[in-house]
Structures are given as C-alpha cells and as structure tokens.
PDB file of C-alpha atoms in Angstrom:
ATOM      1  CA  MET A1291     -18.666  34.550  -4.480  1.00 45.00           C
ATOM      2  CA  ALA A1292     -17.389  31.189  -3.210  1.00 48.00           C
ATOM      3  CA  ALA A1293     -20.459  29.481  -4.672  1.00 47.00           C
ATOM      4  CA  ALA A1294     -19.763  31.046  -8.088  1.00 46.00           C
ATOM      5  CA  ASP A1295     -16.133  29.827  -7.997  1.00 50.00           C
ATOM      6  CA  SER A1296     -17.211  26.288  -7.144  1.00 49.00           C
ATOM      7  CA  ASP A1297     -19.517  26.258 -10.182  1.00 50.00           C
ATOM      8  CA  PHE A1298     -16.605  27.047 -12.496  1.00 56.00           C
ATOM      9  CA  ALA A1299     -14.238  24.508 -10.888  1.00 67.00           C
ATOM     10  CA  ILE A1300     -15.474  21.352 -12.613  1.00 77.00           C
ATOM     11  CA  SER A1301     -13.824  18.163 -11.455  1.00 86.00           C
ATOM     12  CA  THR A1302     -12.234  16.053 -14.184  1.00 85.00           C
ATOM     13  CA  SER A1303     -11.097  12.485 -14.599  1.00 84.00           C
ATOM     14  CA  THR A1304      -8.527  10.972 -16.911  1.00 83.00           C
ATOM     15  CA  CYS A1305      -9.849   8.656 -19.611  1.00 82.00           C
ATOM     16  CA  PRO A1306      -7.948   5.349 -19.281  1.00 81.00           C
ATOM     17  CA  HIS A1307      -8.059   4.858 -23.053  1.00 79.00           C
ATOM     18  CA  CYS A1308      -7.053   8.220 -24.599  1.00 80.00           C
ATOM     19  CA  ARG A1309      -5.475   9.787 -21.460  1.00 77.00           C
ATOM     20  CA  ARG A1310      -7.449  13.021 -21.921  1.00 80.00           C
ATOM     21  CA  GLU A1311      -9.004  14.972 -19.043  1.00 85.00           C
ATOM     22  CA  ILE A1312     -12.785  14.619 -19.239  1.00 82.00           C
ATOM     23  CA  PRO A1313     -15.422  16.192 -16.925  1.00 86.00           C
ATOM     24  CA  SER A1314     -16.226  13.607 -14.241  1.00 83.00           C
ATOM     25  CA  SER A1315     -19.923  13.755 -15.005  1.00 83.00           C
ATOM     26  CA  ASN A1316     -19.214  12.542 -18.605  1.00 83.00           C
ATOM     27  CA  ILE A1317     -16.381  10.075 -17.980  1.00 82.00           C
ATOM     28  CA  ALA A1318     -18.473   6.892 -18.095  1.00 84.00           C
ATOM     29  CA  LEU A1319     -20.105   7.788 -21.415  1.00 85.00           C
ATOM     30  CA  HIS A1320     -16.820   9.077 -22.898  1.00 79.00           C
ATOM     31  CA  SER A1321     -14.849   5.978 -21.827  1.00 80.00           C
ATOM     32  CA  ALA A1322     -17.358   3.615 -23.434  1.00 83.00           C
ATOM     33  CA  HIS A1323     -17.378   5.616 -26.676  1.00 83.00           C
ATOM     34  CA  CYS A1324     -13.610   6.047 -26.699  1.00 82.00           C
ATOM     35  CA  ALA A1325     -12.835   2.343 -26.128  1.00 82.00           C
ATOM     36  CA  ARG A1326     -15.332   1.260 -28.782  1.00 84.00           C
ATOM     37  CA  ASN A1327     -14.484   3.765 -31.547  1.00 86.00           C
ATOM     38  CA  LEU A1328     -10.897   4.982 -31.101  1.00 87.00           C
ATOM     39  CA  GLN A1329      -7.582   3.200 -31.217  1.00 87.00           C
ATOM     40  CA  LYS A1330      -4.163   4.498 -30.191  1.00 85.00           C
ATOM     41  CA  CYS A1331      -1.655   4.477 -33.050  1.00 87.00           C
ATOM     42  CA  GLU A1332       1.395   2.471 -31.987  1.00 84.00           C
ATOM     43  CA  HIS A1333       3.673   4.659 -34.135  1.00 83.00           C
ATOM     44  CA  CYS A1334       2.696   8.225 -33.189  1.00 84.00           C
ATOM     45  CA  GLY A1335       0.394   7.769 -30.181  1.00 82.00           C
ATOM     46  CA  ASP A1336      -2.514   9.662 -31.780  1.00 85.00           C
ATOM     47  CA  MET A1337      -6.046   8.479 -31.136  1.00 86.00           C
ATOM     48  CA  VAL A1338      -7.501   7.458 -34.502  1.00 88.00           C
ATOM     49  CA  PRO A1339     -10.968   6.158 -35.361  1.00 89.00           C
ATOM     50  CA  ARG A1340     -10.689   2.369 -35.673  1.00 87.00           C
ATOM     51  CA  LYS A1341     -12.169   2.316 -39.167  1.00 90.00           C
ATOM     52  CA  LEU A1342      -9.541   4.842 -40.370  1.00 89.00           C
ATOM     53  CA  MET A1343      -6.481   3.178 -38.779  1.00 88.00           C
ATOM     54  CA  ASP A1344      -5.269   1.529 -42.020  1.00 89.00           C
ATOM     55  CA  GLU A1345      -5.633   4.804 -43.907  1.00 90.00           C
ATOM     56  CA  HIS A1346      -3.810   6.655 -41.107  1.00 89.00           C
ATOM     57  CA  TYR A1347      -0.942   4.155 -41.253  1.00 87.00           C
ATOM     58  CA  ASP A1348      -0.671   4.318 -45.051  1.00 86.00           C
ATOM     59  CA  GLU A1349      -0.657   8.127 -45.105  1.00 85.00           C
ATOM     60  CA  ASN A1350       1.634   8.739 -42.130  1.00 85.00           C
ATOM     61  CA  HIS A1351       3.799   5.726 -41.295  1.00 85.00           C
ATOM     62  CA  ALA A1352       4.009   3.185 -44.118  1.00 85.00           C
ATOM     63  CA  PRO A1353       7.469   2.832 -45.722  1.00 87.00           C
ATOM     64  CA  MET A1354       7.737   4.501 -49.110  1.00 87.00           C
ATOM     65  CA  ASN A1355       9.219   2.981 -52.227  1.00 89.00           C
ATOM     66  CA  CYS A1356      11.932   5.098 -53.842  1.00 90.00           C
ATOM     67  CA  SER A1357      11.283   5.148 -57.575  1.00 89.00           C
ATOM     68  CA  LEU A1358      14.965   5.806 -58.299  1.00 89.00           C
ATOM     69  CA  CYS A1359      16.841   3.188 -56.264  1.00 90.00           C
ATOM     70  CA  LYS A1360      13.905   0.819 -55.568  1.00 88.00           C
ATOM     71  CA  HIS A1361      14.585   0.747 -51.807  1.00 88.00           C
ATOM     72  CA  LYS A1362      11.911   0.941 -49.132  1.00 90.00           C
ATOM     73  CA  VAL A1363      12.452   3.995 -46.954  1.00 87.00           C
ATOM     74  CA  GLU A1364      10.818   4.880 -43.645  1.00 85.00           C
ATOM     75  CA  ARG A1365       8.541   7.879 -44.130  1.00 83.00           C
ATOM     76  CA  GLU A1366      10.356   9.847 -41.412  1.00 82.00           C
ATOM     77  CA  LEU A1367      13.633   9.444 -43.360  1.00 85.00           C
ATOM     78  CA  TRP A1368      12.174  10.212 -46.798  1.00 86.00           C
ATOM     79  CA  ASP A1369      13.507  13.787 -47.085  1.00 88.00           C
ATOM     80  CA  LEU A1370      16.963  12.690 -45.937  1.00 89.00           C
ATOM     81  CA  HIS A1371      16.961   9.818 -48.445  1.00 88.00           C
ATOM     82  CA  THR A1372      15.879  11.884 -51.440  1.00 87.00           C
ATOM     83  CA  GLY A1373      18.130  14.811 -50.548  1.00 88.00           C
ATOM     84  CA  ILE A1374      21.366  13.081 -49.501  1.00 87.00           C
ATOM     85  CA  GLN A1375      21.305   9.292 -49.378  1.00 88.00           C
ATOM     86  CA  CYS A1376      19.725   7.972 -52.560  1.00 91.00           C
ATOM     87  CA  PRO A1377      22.553   6.787 -54.838  1.00 92.00           C
ATOM     88  CA  GLN A1378      20.384   7.351 -57.917  1.00 92.00           C
ATOM     89  CA  ARG A1379      19.392  10.974 -57.184  1.00 92.00           C
ATOM     90  CA  MET A1380      20.395  13.308 -59.992  1.00 92.00           C
ATOM     91  CA  LEU A1381      23.259  15.735 -59.372  1.00 91.00           C
ATOM     92  CA  ALA A1382      24.947  18.200 -61.717  1.00 92.00           C
ATOM     93  CA  CYS A1383      28.655  17.955 -62.507  1.00 91.00           C
ATOM     94  CA  GLN A1384      30.445  21.022 -61.163  1.00 89.00           C
ATOM     95  CA  TYR A1385      32.461  21.331 -64.365  1.00 88.00           C
ATOM     96  CA  CYS A1386      29.976  20.743 -67.204  1.00 89.00           C
ATOM     97  CA  GLN A1387      26.571  20.943 -65.437  1.00 89.00           C
ATOM     98  CA  PHE A1388      25.591  17.569 -66.928  1.00 91.00           C
ATOM     99  CA  GLU A1389      23.153  15.785 -64.608  1.00 92.00           C
ATOM    100  CA  LEU A1390      23.799  12.160 -63.728  1.00 92.00           C
ATOM    101  CA  PRO A1391      23.125   9.763 -60.818  1.00 93.00           C
ATOM    102  CA  ALA A1392      25.065  10.502 -57.625  1.00 91.00           C
ATOM    103  CA  VAL A1393      26.666   7.054 -57.708  1.00 91.00           C
ATOM    104  CA  ASP A1394      28.370   7.952 -61.017  1.00 92.00           C
ATOM    105  CA  LEU A1395      29.219  11.577 -60.215  1.00 90.00           C
ATOM    106  CA  TYR A1396      32.661  11.070 -58.614  1.00 90.00           C
ATOM    107  CA  GLU A1397      34.030   9.084 -61.543  1.00 92.00           C
ATOM    108  CA  HIS A1398      32.553  11.544 -64.063  1.00 92.00           C
ATOM    109  CA  GLN A1399      33.971  14.607 -62.274  1.00 90.00           C
ATOM    110  CA  ASP A1400      37.361  12.928 -62.017  1.00 90.00           C
ATOM    111  CA  VAL A1401      37.473  12.731 -65.815  1.00 91.00           C
ATOM    112  CA  CYS A1402      35.605  15.979 -66.510  1.00 89.00           C
ATOM    113  CA  GLY A1403      37.823  18.003 -64.159  1.00 89.00           C
ATOM    114  CA  ASN A1404      40.869  16.974 -66.174  1.00 89.00           C
ATOM    115  CA  ARG A1405      39.532  18.706 -69.282  1.00 90.00           C
ATOM    116  CA  THR A1406      41.267  21.971 -70.083  1.00 89.00           C
ATOM    117  CA  GLU A1407      40.090  25.457 -70.997  1.00 89.00           C
ATOM    118  CA  TYR A1408      42.222  28.114 -72.620  1.00 90.00           C
ATOM    119  CA  CYS A1409      43.072  31.062 -70.356  1.00 88.00           C
ATOM    120  CA  GLN A1410      43.156  34.191 -72.512  1.00 87.00           C
ATOM    121  CA  SER A1411      45.285  36.140 -70.032  1.00 84.00           C
ATOM    122  CA  CYS A1412      48.038  33.529 -69.625  1.00 85.00           C
ATOM    123  CA  ARG A1413      47.711  31.984 -73.059  1.00 88.00           C
ATOM    124  CA  LYS A1414      47.843  28.560 -71.431  1.00 89.00           C
ATOM    125  CA  TYR A1415      45.493  25.631 -71.108  1.00 91.00           C
ATOM    126  CA  ILE A1416      44.334  25.141 -67.508  1.00 89.00           C
ATOM    127  CA  ARG A1417      42.570  22.077 -66.066  1.00 90.00           C
ATOM    128  CA  LEU A1418      39.016  22.818 -64.968  1.00 88.00           C
ATOM    129  CA  ARG A1419      39.697  21.379 -61.520  1.00 88.00           C
ATOM    130  CA  GLU A1420      42.543  23.917 -61.117  1.00 89.00           C
ATOM    131  CA  TRP A1421      40.751  26.880 -62.701  1.00 86.00           C
ATOM    132  CA  ILE A1422      39.603  28.599 -59.503  1.00 85.00           C
ATOM    133  CA  GLY A1423      43.011  28.288 -57.838  1.00 86.00           C
ATOM    134  CA  HIS A1424      44.638  29.543 -61.023  1.00 85.00           C
ATOM    135  CA  GLU A1425      42.289  32.510 -61.156  1.00 84.00           C
ATOM    136  CA  LEU A1426      42.883  33.386 -57.507  1.00 85.00           C
ATOM    137  CA  GLN A1427      46.644  33.044 -57.806  1.00 83.00           C
ATOM    138  CA  PHE A1428      47.243  34.818 -61.092  1.00 82.00           C
ATOM    139  CA  HIS A1429      44.237  36.911 -62.035  1.00 77.00           C
ATOM    140  CA  THR A1430      42.707  38.580 -59.029  1.00 73.00           C
ATOM    141  CA  ILE A1431      41.573  42.126 -59.639  1.00 58.00           C
ATOM    142  CA  LEU A1432      43.719  43.366 -56.743  1.00 44.00           C
ATOM    143  CA  ASP A1433      46.906  42.063 -58.400  1.00 52.00           C
ATOM    144  CA  ALA A1434      45.987  43.704 -61.690  1.00 51.00           C
ATOM    145  CA  ALA A1435      45.106  47.003 -60.026  1.00 53.00           C
ATOM    146  CA  SER A1436      48.365  47.079 -58.033  1.00 54.00           C
ATOM    147  CA  GLU A1437      50.407  46.433 -61.183  1.00 56.00           C
ATOM    148  CA  LEU A1438      48.664  49.256 -62.999  1.00 53.00           C
ATOM    149  CA  SER A1439      49.113  51.717 -60.154  1.00 54.00           C
ATOM    150  CA  SER A1440      52.798  50.916 -59.662  1.00 55.00           C
ATOM    151  CA  ASP A1441      53.760  51.059 -63.374  1.00 53.00           C
ATOM    152  CA  LYS A1442      51.724  54.018 -64.628  1.00 51.00           C
ATOM    153  CA  THR A1443      50.449  57.397 -63.620  1.00 49.00           C
ATOM    154  CA  PRO A1444      46.875  57.574 -62.287  1.00 47.00           C
ATOM    155  CA  ALA A1445      45.602  59.103 -65.542  1.00 47.00           C
ATOM    156  CA  ALA A1446      47.182  56.349 -67.648  1.00 46.00           C
ATOM    157  CA  ALA A1447      45.900  53.698 -65.222  1.00 41.00           C
ATOM    158  CA  ALA A1448      42.347  55.039 -65.528  1.00 45.00           C
ATOM    159  CA  GLU A1449      42.509  54.708 -69.312  1.00 49.00           C
ATOM    160  CA  GLN A1450      43.598  51.066 -69.186  1.00 47.00           C
ATOM    161  CA  PRO A1451      40.813  48.595 -68.338  1.00 46.00           C
ATOM    162  CA  VAL A1452      41.637  46.008 -65.678  1.00 39.00           C
ATOM    163  CA  PRO A1453      42.224  42.734 -67.529  1.00 44.00           C
ATOM    164  CA  LYS A1454      39.854  39.963 -66.580  1.00 43.00           C
ATOM    165  CA  PRO A1455      40.618  36.325 -67.283  1.00 42.00           C
ATOM    166  CA  ALA A1456      38.388  34.442 -69.643  1.00 47.00           C
ATOM    167  CA  ARG A1457      36.365  31.907 -67.732  1.00 47.00           C
ATOM    168  CA  PRO A1458      34.822  28.673 -68.854  1.00 49.00           C
ATOM    169  CA  ALA A1459      31.177  28.976 -69.726  1.00 48.00           C
ATOM    170  CA  THR A1460      30.020  27.137 -66.621  1.00 51.00           C
ATOM    171  CA  GLY A1461      28.270  29.124 -63.900  1.00 54.00           C
ATOM    172  CA  SER A1462      29.208  26.647 -61.186  1.00 56.00           C
ATOM    173  CA  LEU A1463      32.847  27.743 -61.194  1.00 59.00           C
ATOM    174  CA  HIS A1464      31.789  31.236 -60.151  1.00 59.00           C
ATOM    175  CA  LYS A1465      29.584  29.760 -57.416  1.00 64.00           C
ATOM    176  CA  GLN A1466      32.440  27.538 -56.282  1.00 66.00           C
ATOM    177  CA  LEU A1467      34.755  30.550 -56.095  1.00 63.00           C
ATOM    178  CA  LEU A1468      32.244  32.447 -53.960  1.00 66.00           C
ATOM    179  CA  LEU A1469      31.769  29.416 -51.722  1.00 70.00           C
ATOM    180  CA  THR A1470      35.539  29.047 -51.286  1.00 72.00           C
ATOM    181  CA  VAL A1471      35.886  32.717 -50.339  1.00 70.00           C
ATOM    182  CA  ALA A1472      32.960  32.460 -47.889  1.00 72.00           C
ATOM    183  CA  ILE A1473      34.362  29.322 -46.222  1.00 78.00           C
ATOM    184  CA  THR A1474      37.786  30.940 -45.920  1.00 76.00           C
ATOM    185  CA  GLY A1475      36.220  34.019 -44.307  1.00 74.00           C
ATOM    186  CA  VAL A1476      34.315  31.904 -41.783  1.00 74.00           C
ATOM    187  CA  ALA A1477      37.474  29.921 -40.973  1.00 75.00           C
ATOM    188  CA  VAL A1478      39.444  33.133 -40.357  1.00 74.00           C
ATOM    189  CA  LEU A1479      36.643  34.484 -38.147  1.00 74.00           C
ATOM    190  CA  ILE A1480      36.478  31.303 -36.064  1.00 76.00           C
ATOM    191  CA  GLY A1481      40.259  31.200 -35.791  1.00 73.00           C
ATOM    192  CA  SER A1482      40.433  34.778 -34.532  1.00 73.00           C
ATOM    193  CA  ILE A1483      37.689  34.117 -31.959  1.00 75.00           C
ATOM    194  CA  LEU A1484      39.524  31.028 -30.692  1.00 71.00           C
ATOM    195  CA  TYR A1485      42.826  32.935 -30.602  1.00 70.00           C
ATOM    196  CA  GLN A1486      41.262  35.752 -28.584  1.00 71.00           C
ATOM    197  CA  SER A1487      39.643  33.327 -26.136  1.00 65.00           C
ATOM    198  CA  LYS A1488      42.995  31.573 -25.526  1.00 64.00           C
ATOM    199  CA  GLY A1489      44.628  34.927 -24.796  1.00 60.00           C
ATOM    200  CA  LYS A1490      42.162  35.566 -21.965  1.00 56.00           C
TER     201      LYS A1490
END
C-alpha cells in the first residue's frame, strides 16, 4: 500500500518563469520551452506566447478611443466612461424625451422644465418641473376618494368616477413619480431602522 501511495505522490518544482508547479522530472524541458516561447504580460500577469504579445495587448489592455468625445480611455474604465463620464454620451430630457449630449442636458432641461402644460382638473397651467409635486399635492387618488366618501352616500360615490388629472404626454414623468415614491419609501424604512436601533 505504501508503495502505491508513493507512486501517486509525484514531486513537483516551481517554474521560475511562469511560476507554475511542474513535475520535477519535466522541469528542465518545461523551463527551457517556457523561457523561449512565453512572456509574462506586465499588465495582467498572464503568460502569453511571445509572438502573440502585441495582439494580446491590443485586445486586452490598449487604451480605446472614444468616438464621441475623442478622448483615449483605459480599457478597464471603458464601461464607466461610456455609461457615466463621457460628456458627449446621449441622454434623454426628462421632460420632452429629446436626446442630446450630456454636456448640454442641464441647460436644456432648465429651459424645457419651465414649459407649461394645462391641468384639466385645476384648469391651470403648471410648469413641467413642478408637475409631479402638483399631482401629488392636489390630485392623488386618495384625496379624491376621501372627498367622494365624505360628501356622498356609497351608492352615489360608486356612480361617480374618480377624477384623474390630465398628464403631459411624456412617459418619464410617470417613471419619475414612481422613483420618487420608491426613494421616499426606502428613506422611511431606513429612518425607522435607525430610530429603533437608537432606542435599544
């Protein structure tokens, strides 16, 4: 049994070039081949065939040229640049959905948010930037339902439809409303957790 175990326990040596564990009986041949044919990439540490090192660098480490802003960007930062940092990336205005470069978006939204839409329920013109707050303050379904239930009998309230405010034709306002409600809910949850932990 001990002889069988010694057969399976093969001694290894570490290749000084690639730092891999190689059977001791093959280390001399491996080391010569490894030193002659492979090169360690100074960027990622991978062992790459010498003749493919330029191709490896170009595909994995070479800076990339951004076609929008004309800057050179490290490949590791490419997703961050195209998603958040590039000043020429296209973004949609939250009020009109018009796409324009990020560098121009703030100025555009400042003007676009001052446009007004007519609120059918109030019969007033409301600025787009104030539309969601206006809707929450004056036209929530809960307010309308409570008015109906307090003024009329249940049968009369069932006959009357709950008035809904007319909204601008942009879908982003609805998304913004949902986002605002979600953020408020998370803030309340975090606040209650912190309040409970202080009480203990």
